[in-house]
Short mmCIF file of C-alpha atoms in Angstrom, two decimals:
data_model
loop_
_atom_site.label_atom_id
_atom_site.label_comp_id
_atom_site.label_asym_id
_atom_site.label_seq_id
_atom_site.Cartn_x
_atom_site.Cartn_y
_atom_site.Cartn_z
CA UNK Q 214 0.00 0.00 0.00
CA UNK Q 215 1.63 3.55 -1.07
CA UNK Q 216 1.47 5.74 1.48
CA UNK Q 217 -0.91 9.29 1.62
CA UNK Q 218 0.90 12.06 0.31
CA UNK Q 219 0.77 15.35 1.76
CA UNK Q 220 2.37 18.53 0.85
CA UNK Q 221 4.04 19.33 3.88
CA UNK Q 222 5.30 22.07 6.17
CA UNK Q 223 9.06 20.86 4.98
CA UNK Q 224 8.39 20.44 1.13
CA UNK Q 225 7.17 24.22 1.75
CA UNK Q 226 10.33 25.26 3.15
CA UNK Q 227 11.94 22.78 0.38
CA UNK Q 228 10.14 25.07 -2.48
CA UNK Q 229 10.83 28.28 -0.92
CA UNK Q 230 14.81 27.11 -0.81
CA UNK Q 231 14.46 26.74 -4.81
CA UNK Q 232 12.69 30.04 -5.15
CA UNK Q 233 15.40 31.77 -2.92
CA UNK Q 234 17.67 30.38 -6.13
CA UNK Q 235 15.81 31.54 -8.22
CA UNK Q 236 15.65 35.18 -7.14
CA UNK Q 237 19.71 35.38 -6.11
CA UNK Q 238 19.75 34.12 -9.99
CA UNK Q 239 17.23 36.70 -11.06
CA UNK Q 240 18.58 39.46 -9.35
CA UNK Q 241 22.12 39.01 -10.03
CA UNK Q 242 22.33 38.59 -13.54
CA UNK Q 243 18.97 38.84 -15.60
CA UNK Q 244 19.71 41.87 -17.28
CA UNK Q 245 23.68 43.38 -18.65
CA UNK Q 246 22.97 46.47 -15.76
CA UNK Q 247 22.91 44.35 -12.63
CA UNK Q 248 26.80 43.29 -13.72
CA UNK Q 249 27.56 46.87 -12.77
CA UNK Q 250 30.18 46.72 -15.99
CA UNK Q 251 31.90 43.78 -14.52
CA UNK Q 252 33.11 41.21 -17.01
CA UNK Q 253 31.01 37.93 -15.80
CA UNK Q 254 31.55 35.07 -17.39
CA UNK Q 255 28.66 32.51 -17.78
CA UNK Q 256 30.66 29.28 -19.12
CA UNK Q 257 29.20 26.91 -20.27
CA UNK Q 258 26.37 28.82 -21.44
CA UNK Q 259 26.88 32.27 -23.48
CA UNK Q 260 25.68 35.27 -21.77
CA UNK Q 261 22.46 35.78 -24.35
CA UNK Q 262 21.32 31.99 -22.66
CA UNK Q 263 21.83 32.51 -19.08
CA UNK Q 264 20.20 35.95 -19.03
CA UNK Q 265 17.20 34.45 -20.30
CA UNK Q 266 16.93 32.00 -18.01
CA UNK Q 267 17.56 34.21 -15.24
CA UNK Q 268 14.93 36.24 -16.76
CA UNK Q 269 12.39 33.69 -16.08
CA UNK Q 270 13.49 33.13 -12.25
CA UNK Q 271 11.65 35.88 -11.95
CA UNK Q 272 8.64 33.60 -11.21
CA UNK Q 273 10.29 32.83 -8.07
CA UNK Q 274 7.98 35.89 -6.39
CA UNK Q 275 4.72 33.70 -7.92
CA UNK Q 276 6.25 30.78 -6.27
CA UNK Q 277 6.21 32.81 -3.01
CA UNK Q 278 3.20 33.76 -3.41
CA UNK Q 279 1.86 31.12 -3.81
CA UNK Q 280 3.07 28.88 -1.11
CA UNK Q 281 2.02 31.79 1.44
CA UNK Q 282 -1.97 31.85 0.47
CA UNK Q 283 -1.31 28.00 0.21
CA UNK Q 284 -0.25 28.23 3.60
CA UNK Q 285 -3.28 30.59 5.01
CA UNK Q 286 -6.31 29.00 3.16
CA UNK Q 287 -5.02 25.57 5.43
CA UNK Q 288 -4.93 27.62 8.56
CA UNK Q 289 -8.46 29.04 7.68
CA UNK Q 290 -9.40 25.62 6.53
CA UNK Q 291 -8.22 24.37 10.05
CA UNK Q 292 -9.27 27.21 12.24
CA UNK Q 293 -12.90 27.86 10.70
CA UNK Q 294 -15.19 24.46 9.26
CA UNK Q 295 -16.17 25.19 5.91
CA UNK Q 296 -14.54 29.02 6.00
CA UNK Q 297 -17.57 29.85 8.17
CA UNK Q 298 -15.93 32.54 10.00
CA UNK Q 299 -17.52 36.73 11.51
CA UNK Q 300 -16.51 39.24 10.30
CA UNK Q 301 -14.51 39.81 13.75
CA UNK Q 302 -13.03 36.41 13.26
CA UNK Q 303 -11.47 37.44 9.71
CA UNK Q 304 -10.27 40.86 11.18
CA UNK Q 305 -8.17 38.76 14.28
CA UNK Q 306 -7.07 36.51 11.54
CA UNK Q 307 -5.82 38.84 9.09
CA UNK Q 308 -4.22 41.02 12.35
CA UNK Q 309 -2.14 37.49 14.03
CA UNK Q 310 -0.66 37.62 10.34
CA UNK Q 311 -0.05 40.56 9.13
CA UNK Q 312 1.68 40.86 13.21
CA UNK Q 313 3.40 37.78 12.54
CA UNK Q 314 4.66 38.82 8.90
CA UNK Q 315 6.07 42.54 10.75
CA UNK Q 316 7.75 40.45 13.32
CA UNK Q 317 9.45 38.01 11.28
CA UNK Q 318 10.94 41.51 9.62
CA UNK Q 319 12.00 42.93 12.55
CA UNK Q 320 15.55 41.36 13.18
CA UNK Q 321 16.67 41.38 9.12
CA UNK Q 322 15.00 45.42 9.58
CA UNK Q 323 17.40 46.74 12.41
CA UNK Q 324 20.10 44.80 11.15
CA UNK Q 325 20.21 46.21 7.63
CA UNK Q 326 19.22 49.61 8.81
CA UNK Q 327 22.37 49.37 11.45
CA UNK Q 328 24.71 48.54 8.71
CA UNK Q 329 23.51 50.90 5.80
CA UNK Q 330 24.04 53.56 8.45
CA UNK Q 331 27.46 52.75 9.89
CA UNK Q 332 28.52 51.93 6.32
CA UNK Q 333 27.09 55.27 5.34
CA UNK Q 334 25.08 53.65 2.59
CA UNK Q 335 21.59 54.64 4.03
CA UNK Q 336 19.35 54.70 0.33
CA UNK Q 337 16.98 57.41 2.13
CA UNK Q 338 17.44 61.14 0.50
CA UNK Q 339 15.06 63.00 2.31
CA UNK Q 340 15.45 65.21 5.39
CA UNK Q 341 14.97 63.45 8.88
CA UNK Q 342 11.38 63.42 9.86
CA UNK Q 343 10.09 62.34 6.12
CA UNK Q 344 13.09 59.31 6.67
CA UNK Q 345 11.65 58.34 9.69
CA UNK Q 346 7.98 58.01 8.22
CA UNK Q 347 9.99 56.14 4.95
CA UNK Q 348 11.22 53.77 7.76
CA UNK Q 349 8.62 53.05 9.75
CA UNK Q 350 6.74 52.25 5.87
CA UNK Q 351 8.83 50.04 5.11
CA UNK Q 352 8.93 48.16 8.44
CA UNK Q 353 5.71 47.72 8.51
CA UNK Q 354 6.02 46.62 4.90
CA UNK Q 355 3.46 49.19 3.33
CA UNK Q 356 6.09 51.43 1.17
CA UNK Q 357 5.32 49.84 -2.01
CA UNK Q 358 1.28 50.03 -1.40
CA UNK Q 359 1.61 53.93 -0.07
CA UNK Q 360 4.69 55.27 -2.70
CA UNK Q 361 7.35 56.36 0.17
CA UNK Q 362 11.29 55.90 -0.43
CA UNK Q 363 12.12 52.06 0.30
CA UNK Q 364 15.52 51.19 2.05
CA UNK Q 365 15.63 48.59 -0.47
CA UNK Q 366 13.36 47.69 -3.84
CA UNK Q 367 13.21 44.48 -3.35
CA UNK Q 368 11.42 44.95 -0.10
CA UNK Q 369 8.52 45.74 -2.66
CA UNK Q 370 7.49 42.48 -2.24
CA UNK Q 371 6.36 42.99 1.77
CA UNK Q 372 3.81 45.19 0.10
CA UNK Q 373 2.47 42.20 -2.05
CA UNK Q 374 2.21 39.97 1.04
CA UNK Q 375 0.62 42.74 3.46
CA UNK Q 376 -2.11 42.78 0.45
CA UNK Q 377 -2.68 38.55 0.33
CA UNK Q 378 -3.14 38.50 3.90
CA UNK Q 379 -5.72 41.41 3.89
CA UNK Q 380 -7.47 39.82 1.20
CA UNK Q 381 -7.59 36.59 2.49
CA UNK Q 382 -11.11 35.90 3.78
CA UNK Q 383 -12.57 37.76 0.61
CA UNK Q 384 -10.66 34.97 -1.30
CA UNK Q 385 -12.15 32.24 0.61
CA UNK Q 386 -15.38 33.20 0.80
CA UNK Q 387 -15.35 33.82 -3.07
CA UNK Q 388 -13.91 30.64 -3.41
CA UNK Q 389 -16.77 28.85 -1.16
CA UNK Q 390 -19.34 30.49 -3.56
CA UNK Q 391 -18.07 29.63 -6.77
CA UNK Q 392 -14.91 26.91 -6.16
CA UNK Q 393 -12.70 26.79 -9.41
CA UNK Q 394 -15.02 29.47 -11.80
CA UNK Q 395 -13.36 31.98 -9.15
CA UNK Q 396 -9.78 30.96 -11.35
CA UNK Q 397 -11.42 32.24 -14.12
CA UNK Q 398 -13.33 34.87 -12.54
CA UNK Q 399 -9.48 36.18 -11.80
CA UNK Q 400 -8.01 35.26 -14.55
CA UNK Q 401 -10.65 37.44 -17.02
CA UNK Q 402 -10.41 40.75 -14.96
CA UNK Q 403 -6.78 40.31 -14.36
CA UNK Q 404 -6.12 39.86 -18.34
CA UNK Q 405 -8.01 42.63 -19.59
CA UNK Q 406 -8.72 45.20 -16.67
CA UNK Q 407 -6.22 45.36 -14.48
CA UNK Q 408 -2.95 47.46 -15.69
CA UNK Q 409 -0.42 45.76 -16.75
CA UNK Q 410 3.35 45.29 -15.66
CA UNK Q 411 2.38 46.51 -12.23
CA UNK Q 412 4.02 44.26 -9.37
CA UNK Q 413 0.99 44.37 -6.88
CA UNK Q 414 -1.23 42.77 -9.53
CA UNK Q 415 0.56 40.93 -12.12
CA UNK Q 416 0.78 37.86 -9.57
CA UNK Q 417 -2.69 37.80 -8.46
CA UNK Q 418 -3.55 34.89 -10.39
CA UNK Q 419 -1.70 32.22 -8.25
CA UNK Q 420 -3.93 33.68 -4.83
CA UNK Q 421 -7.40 31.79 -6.32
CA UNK Q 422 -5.21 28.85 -7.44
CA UNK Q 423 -3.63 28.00 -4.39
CA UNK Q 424 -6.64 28.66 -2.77
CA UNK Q 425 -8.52 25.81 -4.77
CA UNK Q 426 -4.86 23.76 -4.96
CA UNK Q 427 -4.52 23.70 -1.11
CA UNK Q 428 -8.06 23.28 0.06
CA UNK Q 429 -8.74 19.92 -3.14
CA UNK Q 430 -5.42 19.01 -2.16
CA UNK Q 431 -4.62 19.10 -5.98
CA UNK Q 432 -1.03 19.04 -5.61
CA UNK Q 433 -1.35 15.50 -3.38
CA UNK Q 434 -3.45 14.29 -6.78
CA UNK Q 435 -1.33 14.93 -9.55
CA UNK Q 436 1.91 13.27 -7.72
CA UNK Q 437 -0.59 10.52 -7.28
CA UNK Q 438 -1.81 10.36 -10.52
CA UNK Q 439 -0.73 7.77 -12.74
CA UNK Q 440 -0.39 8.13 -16.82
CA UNK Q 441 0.89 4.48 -16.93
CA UNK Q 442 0.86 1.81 -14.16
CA UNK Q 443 4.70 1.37 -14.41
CA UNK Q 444 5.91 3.65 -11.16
CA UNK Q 445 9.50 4.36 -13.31
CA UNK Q 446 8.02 4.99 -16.65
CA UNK Q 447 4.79 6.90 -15.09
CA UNK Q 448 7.50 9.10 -13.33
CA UNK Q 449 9.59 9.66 -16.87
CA UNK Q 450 6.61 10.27 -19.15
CA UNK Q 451 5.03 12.76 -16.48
CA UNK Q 452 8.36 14.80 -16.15
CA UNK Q 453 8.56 15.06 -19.92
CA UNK Q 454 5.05 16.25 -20.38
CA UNK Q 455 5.87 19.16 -17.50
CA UNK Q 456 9.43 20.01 -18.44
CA UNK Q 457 7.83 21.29 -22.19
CA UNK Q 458 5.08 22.63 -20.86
CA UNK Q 459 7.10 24.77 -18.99
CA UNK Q 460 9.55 25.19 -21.96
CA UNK Q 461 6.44 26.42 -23.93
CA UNK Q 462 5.56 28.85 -21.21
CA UNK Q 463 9.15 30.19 -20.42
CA UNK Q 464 9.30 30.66 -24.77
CA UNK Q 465 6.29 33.12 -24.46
CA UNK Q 466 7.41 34.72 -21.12
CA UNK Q 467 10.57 35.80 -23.05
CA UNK Q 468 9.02 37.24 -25.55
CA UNK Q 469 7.51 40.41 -25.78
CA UNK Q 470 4.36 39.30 -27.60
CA UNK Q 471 4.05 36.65 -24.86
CA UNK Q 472 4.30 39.27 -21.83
CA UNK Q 473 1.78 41.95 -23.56
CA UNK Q 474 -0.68 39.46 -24.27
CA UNK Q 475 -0.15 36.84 -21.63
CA UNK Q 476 1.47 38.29 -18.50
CA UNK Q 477 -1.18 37.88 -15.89
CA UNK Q 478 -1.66 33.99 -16.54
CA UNK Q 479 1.68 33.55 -17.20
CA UNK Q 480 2.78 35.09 -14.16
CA UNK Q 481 0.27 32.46 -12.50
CA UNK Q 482 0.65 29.08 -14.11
CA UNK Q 483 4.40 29.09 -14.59
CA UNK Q 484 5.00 29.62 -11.09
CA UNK Q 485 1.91 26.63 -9.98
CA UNK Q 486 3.75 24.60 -12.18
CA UNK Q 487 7.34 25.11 -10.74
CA UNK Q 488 5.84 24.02 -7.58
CA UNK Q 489 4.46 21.11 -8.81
CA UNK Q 490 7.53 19.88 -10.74
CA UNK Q 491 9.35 20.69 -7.20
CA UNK Q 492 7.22 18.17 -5.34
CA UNK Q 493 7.10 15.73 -7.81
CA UNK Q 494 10.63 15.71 -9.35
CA UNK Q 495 13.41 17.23 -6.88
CA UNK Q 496 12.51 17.74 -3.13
CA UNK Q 497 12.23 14.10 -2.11
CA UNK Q 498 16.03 13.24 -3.65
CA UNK Q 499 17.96 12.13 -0.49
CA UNK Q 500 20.67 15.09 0.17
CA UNK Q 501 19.07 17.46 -1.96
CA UNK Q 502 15.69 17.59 0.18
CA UNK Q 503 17.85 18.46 3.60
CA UNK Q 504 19.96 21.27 1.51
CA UNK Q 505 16.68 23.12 0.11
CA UNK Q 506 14.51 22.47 3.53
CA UNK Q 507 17.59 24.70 5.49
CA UNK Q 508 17.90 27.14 3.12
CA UNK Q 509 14.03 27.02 2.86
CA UNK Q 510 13.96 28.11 6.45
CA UNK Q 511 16.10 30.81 6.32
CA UNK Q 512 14.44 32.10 2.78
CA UNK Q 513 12.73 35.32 4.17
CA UNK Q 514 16.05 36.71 5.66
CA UNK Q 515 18.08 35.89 2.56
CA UNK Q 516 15.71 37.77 0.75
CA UNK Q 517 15.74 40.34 3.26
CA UNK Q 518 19.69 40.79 2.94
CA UNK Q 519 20.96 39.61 0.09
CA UNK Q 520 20.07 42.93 -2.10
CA UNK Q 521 22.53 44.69 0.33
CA UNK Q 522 25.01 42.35 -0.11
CA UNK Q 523 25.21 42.55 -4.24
CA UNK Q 524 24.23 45.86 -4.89
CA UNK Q 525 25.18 47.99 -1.64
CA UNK Q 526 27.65 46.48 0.62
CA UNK Q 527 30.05 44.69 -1.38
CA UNK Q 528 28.95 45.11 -4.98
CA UNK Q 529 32.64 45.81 -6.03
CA UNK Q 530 33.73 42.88 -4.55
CA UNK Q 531 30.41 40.19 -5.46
CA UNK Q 532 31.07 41.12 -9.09
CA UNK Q 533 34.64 41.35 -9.27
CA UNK Q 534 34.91 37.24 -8.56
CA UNK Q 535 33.88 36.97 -12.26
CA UNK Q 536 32.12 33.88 -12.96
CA UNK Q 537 28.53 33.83 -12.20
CA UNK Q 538 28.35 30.42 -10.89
CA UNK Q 539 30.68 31.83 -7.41
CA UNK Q 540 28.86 35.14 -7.53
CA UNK Q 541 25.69 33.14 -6.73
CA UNK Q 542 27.22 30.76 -4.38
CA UNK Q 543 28.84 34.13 -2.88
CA UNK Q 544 25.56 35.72 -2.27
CA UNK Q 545 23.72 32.77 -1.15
CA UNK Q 546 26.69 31.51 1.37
CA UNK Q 547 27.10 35.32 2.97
CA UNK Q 548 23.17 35.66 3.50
CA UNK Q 549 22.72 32.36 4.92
CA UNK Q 550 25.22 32.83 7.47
CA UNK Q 551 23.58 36.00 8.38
CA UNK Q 552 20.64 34.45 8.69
CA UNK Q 553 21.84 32.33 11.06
CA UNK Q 554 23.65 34.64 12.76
CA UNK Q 555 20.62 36.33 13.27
CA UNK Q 556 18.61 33.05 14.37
CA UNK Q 557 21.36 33.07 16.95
CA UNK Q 558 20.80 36.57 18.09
CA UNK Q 559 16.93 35.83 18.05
CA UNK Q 560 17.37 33.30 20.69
CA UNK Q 561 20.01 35.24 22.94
CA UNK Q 562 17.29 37.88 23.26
CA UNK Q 563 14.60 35.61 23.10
CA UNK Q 564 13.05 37.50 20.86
CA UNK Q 565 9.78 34.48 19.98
CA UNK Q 566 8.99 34.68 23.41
CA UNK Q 567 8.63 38.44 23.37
CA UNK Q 568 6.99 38.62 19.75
CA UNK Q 569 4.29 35.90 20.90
CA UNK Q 570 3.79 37.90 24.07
CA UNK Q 571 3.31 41.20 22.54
CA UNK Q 572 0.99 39.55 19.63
CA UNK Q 573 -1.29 37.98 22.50
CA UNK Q 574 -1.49 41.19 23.71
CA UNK Q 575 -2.05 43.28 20.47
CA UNK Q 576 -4.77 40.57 19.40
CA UNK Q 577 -6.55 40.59 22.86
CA UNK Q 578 -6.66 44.19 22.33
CA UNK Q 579 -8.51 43.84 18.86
CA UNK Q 580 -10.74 41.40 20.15
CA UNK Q 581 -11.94 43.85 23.09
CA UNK Q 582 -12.34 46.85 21.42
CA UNK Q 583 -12.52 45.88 17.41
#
């Protein structure tokens, strides 16, 4: 008898290890600027090749996406039978999170802040008081939604999280009235209505699919299901059938026919499908499943950092080791042991305890007065 699959907490942190990739990848050397006029060589692939592919690990922020409404529709899904929550309930919901979400950034915050100002390499330009306000924004991760100065751009994507976790028990709800039309429901306005190119809606689409993915448990189902009986063969003829899928997609995503026409699905099906080609394919290989789980659980603080690291700290010296393949490993290596530096800190001050004290008392607040 096979055993049940289940898409767990780990293979989550597995994914998000790949994504974290993905983006060092994306961020490094998608485009001839972010070499800073270093010469980089990409051997064995020509420069043309590897930008392009970088290009696409773009989708990495899809694949983050993704797993985190995967991640809340389950807690809904345990917390509330059937998503029959109050309004009151959804409000305390949405406020543990979005808490939750500003502590996890709190550490990663002061610490970059610290160093960008000893290092005098502080990205704020205006005077004092409008820095302050551009600081507290982007702490609480609302600079992107409101326009103020970011410490960072990539902390854009804080913005893009605040909004899934506010919009959460709309999504559910829609999704307990109409299941899987609401894909389509998204996928329409988000093709023709919303604007496009715009990073707080041009990954929209994979909120309703991993809303209907995690609560059908469709993931589980299409590792289970079989094209042939033979396990080995089943296994090749599947990854075949994804691998040019994805080729197909990643064709149109590079062009600029595909992205006028097609960005808002692509933007959602290319990352679903990463995910499931993760869980099917790469995360279970002995070795390789321990590597991407730890640097799955240290993915939000590498994303935190590593911008500093390549493009304000020590870009001179990331892109002066010349081949991309150590520039990556560079980046990735010097976040990750901040990150755990960090997690070492954490613990010292015993910063959990305080965070899950000071949420207990924020959300027994709400629940008085709200």
């Amino acid at each position: 008898m096979e055993r049940k699959l289940k898409f767990t907490k780990a293979n989550t942190a597995a994914v998000k290890g790949i994504a974290i990739i993905f983006l060092i990848l994306y961020h490094g050397f998608s485009i001839k600027s972010r070499l800073y006029g270093y010469p980089v060589s990409f051997w064995p692939l020509s420069e043309t090749t590897a930008m392009a592919i970088c290009r696409v690990m773009v989708q990495c922020v899809g694949i983050f996406a993704f797993l985190s409404v995967y991640g809340l529709t389950l807690s809904m899904k345990a917390q509330y039978q059937d998503y029959g929550f109050t309004g009151h309930e959804a409000t305390l919901f949405v406020l543990k999170r979005y808490v939750k979400l500003v502590f996890s950034f709190t550490i990663p915050f002061l610490f970059c802040m610290g160093v960008t100002y000893l290092t005098h390499t502080s990205r704020y330009s205006d005077g004092f008081s409008i820095n302050l306000i551009n600081a507290g924004m982007d702490f609480l991760g609302l600079s992107h939604l409101f326009g103020t100065q970011m410490q960072i751009n990539t902390w854009w994507y804080l913005s893009l999280e605040v909004l899934l976790i506010f919009f959460m028990p709309f999504l559910v709800r829609f999704y307990k009235r109409y299941g899987w039309l609401m894909v389509f429901m998204f996928l329409l306005v988000g093709s023709f209505m919303l604007e496009k190119h715009v990073h707080l809606t041009k990954y929209l689409f994979v909120a309703p699919l991993a809303v209907c993915f995690a609560d059908q448990n469709v993931l589980e189902r299409l590792k289970g299901f079989r094209i042939v009986k033979n396990r080995f063969l089943n296994k090749i003829l599947k990854l075949i059938l994804c691998t040019g899928i994805l080729y197909v997609l990643c064709k149109m995503f590079n062009m600029k026919w595909g992205t006028d026409h097609f960005e808002f699905v692509l933007n959602g099906t290319i990352p679903v499908l990463i995910v499931y080609m993760s869980y099917e394919f790469v995360i279970e290989i002995p070795g390789i499943r321990q590597i991407l789980e730890f640097i799955g659980k240290h993915s939000a603080n590498i994303f935190y950092i590593h911008t500093f690291i390549r493009a304000v700290w020590c870009k001179e010296f990331t892109y002066s080791l010349g081949h991309a393949a150590v520039i990556w490993l560079f980046i990735l290596l010097s976040s990750l042991a901040i990150s755990v530096m960090l997690g070492f800190v954490q613990k010292l001050i015993h910063f959990d305890q305080f965070s899950a004290w000071l949420t207990k008392r924020i959300l027994g607040f709400a629940d008085r007065n709200l």
